Tab-separated table of C-alpha atoms in Angstrom:
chain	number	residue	atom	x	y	z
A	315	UNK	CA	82.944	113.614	97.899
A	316	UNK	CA	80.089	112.950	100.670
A	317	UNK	CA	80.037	114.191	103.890
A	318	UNK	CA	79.811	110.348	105.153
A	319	UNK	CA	82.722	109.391	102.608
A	320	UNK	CA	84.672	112.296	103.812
A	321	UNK	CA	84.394	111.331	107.241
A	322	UNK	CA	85.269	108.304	106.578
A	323	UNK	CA	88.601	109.352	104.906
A	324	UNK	CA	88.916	111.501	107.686
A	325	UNK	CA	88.995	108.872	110.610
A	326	UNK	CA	90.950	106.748	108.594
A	327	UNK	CA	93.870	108.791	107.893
A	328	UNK	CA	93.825	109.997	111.266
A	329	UNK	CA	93.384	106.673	112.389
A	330	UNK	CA	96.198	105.555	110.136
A	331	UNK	CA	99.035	108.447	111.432
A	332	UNK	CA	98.474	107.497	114.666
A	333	UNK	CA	98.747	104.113	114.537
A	334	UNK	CA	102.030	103.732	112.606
A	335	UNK	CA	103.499	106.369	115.569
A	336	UNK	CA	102.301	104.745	118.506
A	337	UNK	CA	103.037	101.156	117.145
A	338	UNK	CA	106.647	102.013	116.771
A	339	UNK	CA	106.988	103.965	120.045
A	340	UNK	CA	105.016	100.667	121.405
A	341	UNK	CA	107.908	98.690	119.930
A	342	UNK	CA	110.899	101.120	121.473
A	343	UNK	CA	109.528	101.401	125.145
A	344	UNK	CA	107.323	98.466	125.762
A	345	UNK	CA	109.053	95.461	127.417
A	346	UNK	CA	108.859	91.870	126.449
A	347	UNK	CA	106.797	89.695	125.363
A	348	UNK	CA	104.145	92.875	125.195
A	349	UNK	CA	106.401	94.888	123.100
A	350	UNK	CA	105.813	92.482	119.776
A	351	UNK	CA	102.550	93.195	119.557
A	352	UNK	CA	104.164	96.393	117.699
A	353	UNK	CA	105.693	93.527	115.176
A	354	UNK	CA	102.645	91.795	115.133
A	355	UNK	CA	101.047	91.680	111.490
A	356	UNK	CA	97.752	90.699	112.913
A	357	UNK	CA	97.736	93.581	115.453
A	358	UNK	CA	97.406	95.824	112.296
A	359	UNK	CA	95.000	93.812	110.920
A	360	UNK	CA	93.067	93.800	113.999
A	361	UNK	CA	92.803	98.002	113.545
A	362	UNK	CA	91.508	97.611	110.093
A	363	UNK	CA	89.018	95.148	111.704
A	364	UNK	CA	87.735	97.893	114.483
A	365	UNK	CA	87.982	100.454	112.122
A	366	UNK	CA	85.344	98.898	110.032
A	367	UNK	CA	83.553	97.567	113.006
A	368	UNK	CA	83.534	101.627	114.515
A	369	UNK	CA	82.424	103.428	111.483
A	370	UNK	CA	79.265	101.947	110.964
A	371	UNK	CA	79.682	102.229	106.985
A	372	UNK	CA	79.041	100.468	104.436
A	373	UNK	CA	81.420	97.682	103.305
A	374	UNK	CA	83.436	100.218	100.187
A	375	UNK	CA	83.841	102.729	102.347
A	376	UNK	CA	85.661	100.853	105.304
A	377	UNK	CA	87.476	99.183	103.046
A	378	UNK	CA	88.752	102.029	101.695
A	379	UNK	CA	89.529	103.622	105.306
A	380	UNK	CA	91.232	101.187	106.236
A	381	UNK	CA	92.838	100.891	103.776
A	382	UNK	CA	94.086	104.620	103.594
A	383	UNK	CA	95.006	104.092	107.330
A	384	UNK	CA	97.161	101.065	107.052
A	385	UNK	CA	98.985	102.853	104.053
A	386	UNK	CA	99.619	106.031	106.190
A	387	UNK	CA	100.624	104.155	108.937
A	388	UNK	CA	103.977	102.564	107.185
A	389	UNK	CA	105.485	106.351	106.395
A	390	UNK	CA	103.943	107.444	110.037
A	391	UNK	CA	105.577	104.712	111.725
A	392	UNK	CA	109.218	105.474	109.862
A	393	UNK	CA	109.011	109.046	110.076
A	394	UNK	CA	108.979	108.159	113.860
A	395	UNK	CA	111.647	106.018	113.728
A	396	UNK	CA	113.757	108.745	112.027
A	397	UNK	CA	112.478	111.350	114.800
A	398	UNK	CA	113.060	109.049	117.672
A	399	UNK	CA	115.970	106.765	116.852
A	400	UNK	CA	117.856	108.864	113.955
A	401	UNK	CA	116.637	106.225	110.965
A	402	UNK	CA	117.454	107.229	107.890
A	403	UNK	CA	114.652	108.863	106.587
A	404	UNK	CA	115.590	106.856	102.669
A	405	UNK	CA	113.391	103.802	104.635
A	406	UNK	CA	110.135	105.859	103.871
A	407	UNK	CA	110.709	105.664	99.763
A	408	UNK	CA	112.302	101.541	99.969
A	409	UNK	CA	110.988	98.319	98.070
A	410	UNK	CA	110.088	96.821	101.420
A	411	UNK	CA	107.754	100.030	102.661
A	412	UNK	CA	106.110	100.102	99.286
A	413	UNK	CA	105.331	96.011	99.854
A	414	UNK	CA	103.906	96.933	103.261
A	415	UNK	CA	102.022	99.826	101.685
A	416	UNK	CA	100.721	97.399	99.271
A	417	UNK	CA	99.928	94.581	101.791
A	418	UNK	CA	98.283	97.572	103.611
A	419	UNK	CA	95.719	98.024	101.239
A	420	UNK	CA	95.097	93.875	101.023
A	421	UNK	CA	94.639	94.442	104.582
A	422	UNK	CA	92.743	97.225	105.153
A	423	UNK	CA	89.840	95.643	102.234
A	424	UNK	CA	89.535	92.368	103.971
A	425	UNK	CA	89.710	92.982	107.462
A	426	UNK	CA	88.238	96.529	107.098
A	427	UNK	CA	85.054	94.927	105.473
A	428	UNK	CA	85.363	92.099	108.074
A	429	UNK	CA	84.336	94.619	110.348
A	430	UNK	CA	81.288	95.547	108.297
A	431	UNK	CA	80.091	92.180	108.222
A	432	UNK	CA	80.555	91.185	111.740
A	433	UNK	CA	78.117	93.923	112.583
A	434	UNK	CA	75.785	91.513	110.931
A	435	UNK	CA	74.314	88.373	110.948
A	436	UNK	CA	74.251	85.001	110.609
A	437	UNK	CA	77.527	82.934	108.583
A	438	UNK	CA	78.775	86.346	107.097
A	439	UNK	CA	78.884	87.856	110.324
A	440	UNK	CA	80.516	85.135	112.001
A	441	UNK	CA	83.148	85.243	109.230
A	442	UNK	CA	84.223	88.555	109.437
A	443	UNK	CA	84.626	88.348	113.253
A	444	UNK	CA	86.662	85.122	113.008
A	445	UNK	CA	89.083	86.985	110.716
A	446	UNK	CA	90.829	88.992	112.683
A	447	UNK	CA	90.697	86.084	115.551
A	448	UNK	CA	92.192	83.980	112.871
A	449	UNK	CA	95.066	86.288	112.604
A	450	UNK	CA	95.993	86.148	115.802
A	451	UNK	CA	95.903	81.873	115.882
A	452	UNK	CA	97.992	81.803	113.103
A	453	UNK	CA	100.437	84.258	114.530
A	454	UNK	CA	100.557	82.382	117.660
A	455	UNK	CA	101.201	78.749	115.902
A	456	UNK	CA	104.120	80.631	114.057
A	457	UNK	CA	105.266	81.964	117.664
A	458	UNK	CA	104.544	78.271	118.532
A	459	UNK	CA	107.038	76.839	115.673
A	460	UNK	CA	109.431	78.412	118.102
A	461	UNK	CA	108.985	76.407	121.391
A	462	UNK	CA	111.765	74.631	122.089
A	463	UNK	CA	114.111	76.262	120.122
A	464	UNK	CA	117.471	77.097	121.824
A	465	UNK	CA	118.177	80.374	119.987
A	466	UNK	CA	115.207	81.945	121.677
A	467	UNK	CA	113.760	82.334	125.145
A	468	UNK	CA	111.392	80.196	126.961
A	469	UNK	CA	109.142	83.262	127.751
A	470	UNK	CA	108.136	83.044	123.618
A	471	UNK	CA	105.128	80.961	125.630
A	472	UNK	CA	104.089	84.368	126.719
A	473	UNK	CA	103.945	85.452	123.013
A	474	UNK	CA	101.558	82.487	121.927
A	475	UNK	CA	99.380	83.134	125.511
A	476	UNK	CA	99.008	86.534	124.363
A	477	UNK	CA	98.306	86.248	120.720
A	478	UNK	CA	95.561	83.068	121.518
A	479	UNK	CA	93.851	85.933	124.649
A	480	UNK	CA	93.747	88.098	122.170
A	481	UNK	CA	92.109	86.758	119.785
A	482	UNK	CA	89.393	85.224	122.065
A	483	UNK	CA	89.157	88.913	123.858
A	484	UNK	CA	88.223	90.520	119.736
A	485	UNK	CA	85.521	87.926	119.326
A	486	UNK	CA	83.714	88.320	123.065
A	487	UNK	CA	84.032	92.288	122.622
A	488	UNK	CA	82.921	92.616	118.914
A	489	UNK	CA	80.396	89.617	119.092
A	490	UNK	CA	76.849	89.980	119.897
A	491	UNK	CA	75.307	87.038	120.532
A	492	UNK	CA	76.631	84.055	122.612
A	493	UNK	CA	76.146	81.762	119.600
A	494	UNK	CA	77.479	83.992	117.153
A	495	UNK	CA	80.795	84.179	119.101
A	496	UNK	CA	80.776	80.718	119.127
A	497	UNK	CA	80.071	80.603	115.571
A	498	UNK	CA	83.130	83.102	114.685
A	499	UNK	CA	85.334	80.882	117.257
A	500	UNK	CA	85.134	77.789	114.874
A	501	UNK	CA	85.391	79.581	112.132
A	502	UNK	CA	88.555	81.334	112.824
A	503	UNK	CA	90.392	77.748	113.682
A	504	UNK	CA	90.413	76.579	109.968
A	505	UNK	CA	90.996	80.081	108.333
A	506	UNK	CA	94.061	80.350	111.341
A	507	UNK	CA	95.226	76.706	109.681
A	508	UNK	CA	95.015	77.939	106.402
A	509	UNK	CA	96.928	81.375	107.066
A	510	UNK	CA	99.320	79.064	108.862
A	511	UNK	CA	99.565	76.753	105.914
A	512	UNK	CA	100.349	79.167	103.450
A	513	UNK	CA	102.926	80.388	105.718
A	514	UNK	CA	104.798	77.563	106.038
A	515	UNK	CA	104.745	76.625	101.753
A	516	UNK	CA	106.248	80.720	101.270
A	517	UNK	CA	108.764	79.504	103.685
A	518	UNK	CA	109.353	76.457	102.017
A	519	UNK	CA	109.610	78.098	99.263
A	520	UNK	CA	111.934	81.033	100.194
């Protein structure tokens, strides 16, 4: 293997241990509404996103690291569950870690390459820095779904405030051009209304 794919491998893995610890420990001692960003399936894919944005690699080998890292970080986040909490330590080796494993590696390709692209320029560039911003939209019209609803809190506001600051804050940092934020802004509303979309029919379905 190259030195460059090595180090790749490397930062990912690293990368990937480290995120699966902290997001759980995020989870256990961070309060409300901050503390689901530890649940939040587009925080993860924002990480795959920087991590291909960081390396400055080409698109395979983000892809890949990212995609190693978002694998590691399912056993890394259950091994410390089982440290901190007492989980049974049977989770690591279960149908639904092996799903989140494989989603992982989904993951990990296309927002880890995002992060390639957006380093670019021009429509590819603004698409892979409205995909992780799209992740967070769609996350917070799910939160949204929830307004209203008398079996949870009012404060799920804070949730879909968060999510939407977010996902503005990933395209002014990681943009870098004024027009090519702008660019990745309205891109990331339809691919948000498609994620959405395709969340509601598997729920439909289900």
């Amino acid at each position: 293997m190259r030195p460059a794919n090595r180090w790749v491998m490397l930062a990912g893995s690293v990368g990937g241990l480290v995120l699966g610890a902290v997001d759980f420990l995020w989870i256990r001692f961070v309060p409300f509404p901050l503390a689901e960003l530890g649940n939040s399936t587009a925080t993860w894919a924002a990480a795959a996103f920087l991590f291909g944005w960081w390396v400055r690699s080409g698109w395979v080998r983000a892809a890949i690291g990212a995609s190693v890292g978002l694998v590691l970080a399912v056993p890394a986040y259950y091994v410390t569950a089982t440290l901190v909490n007492g989980d049974d330590v049977a989770v690591l080796w279960a149908p639904t870690s092996l799903v989140w494993m494989l989603m992982g590696v989904l993951a990990g390709v296309v927002f880890g390459g995002a992060g390639v692209w957006a380093r670019g320029a021009g429509w590819l560039a603004a698409v892979g820095l409205a995909l992780p911003a799209a992740a967070f939209l769609e996350e917070a019209a799910r939160f949204a779904l929830r307004l209203g609803d008398p079996d949870y809190s009012g404060s799920v506001a804070w949730n879909v405030a968060i999510d939407v600051a977010l996902a503005v804050l990933i395209v002014w940092l990681a943009g870098r051009t004024a027009r090519g934020r702008v660019l990745a802004l309205a891109c990331a509303l339809p691919l948000a209304a498609l994620g959405f979309g395709a969340f509601l029919l598997v729920g439909a379905a289900t």
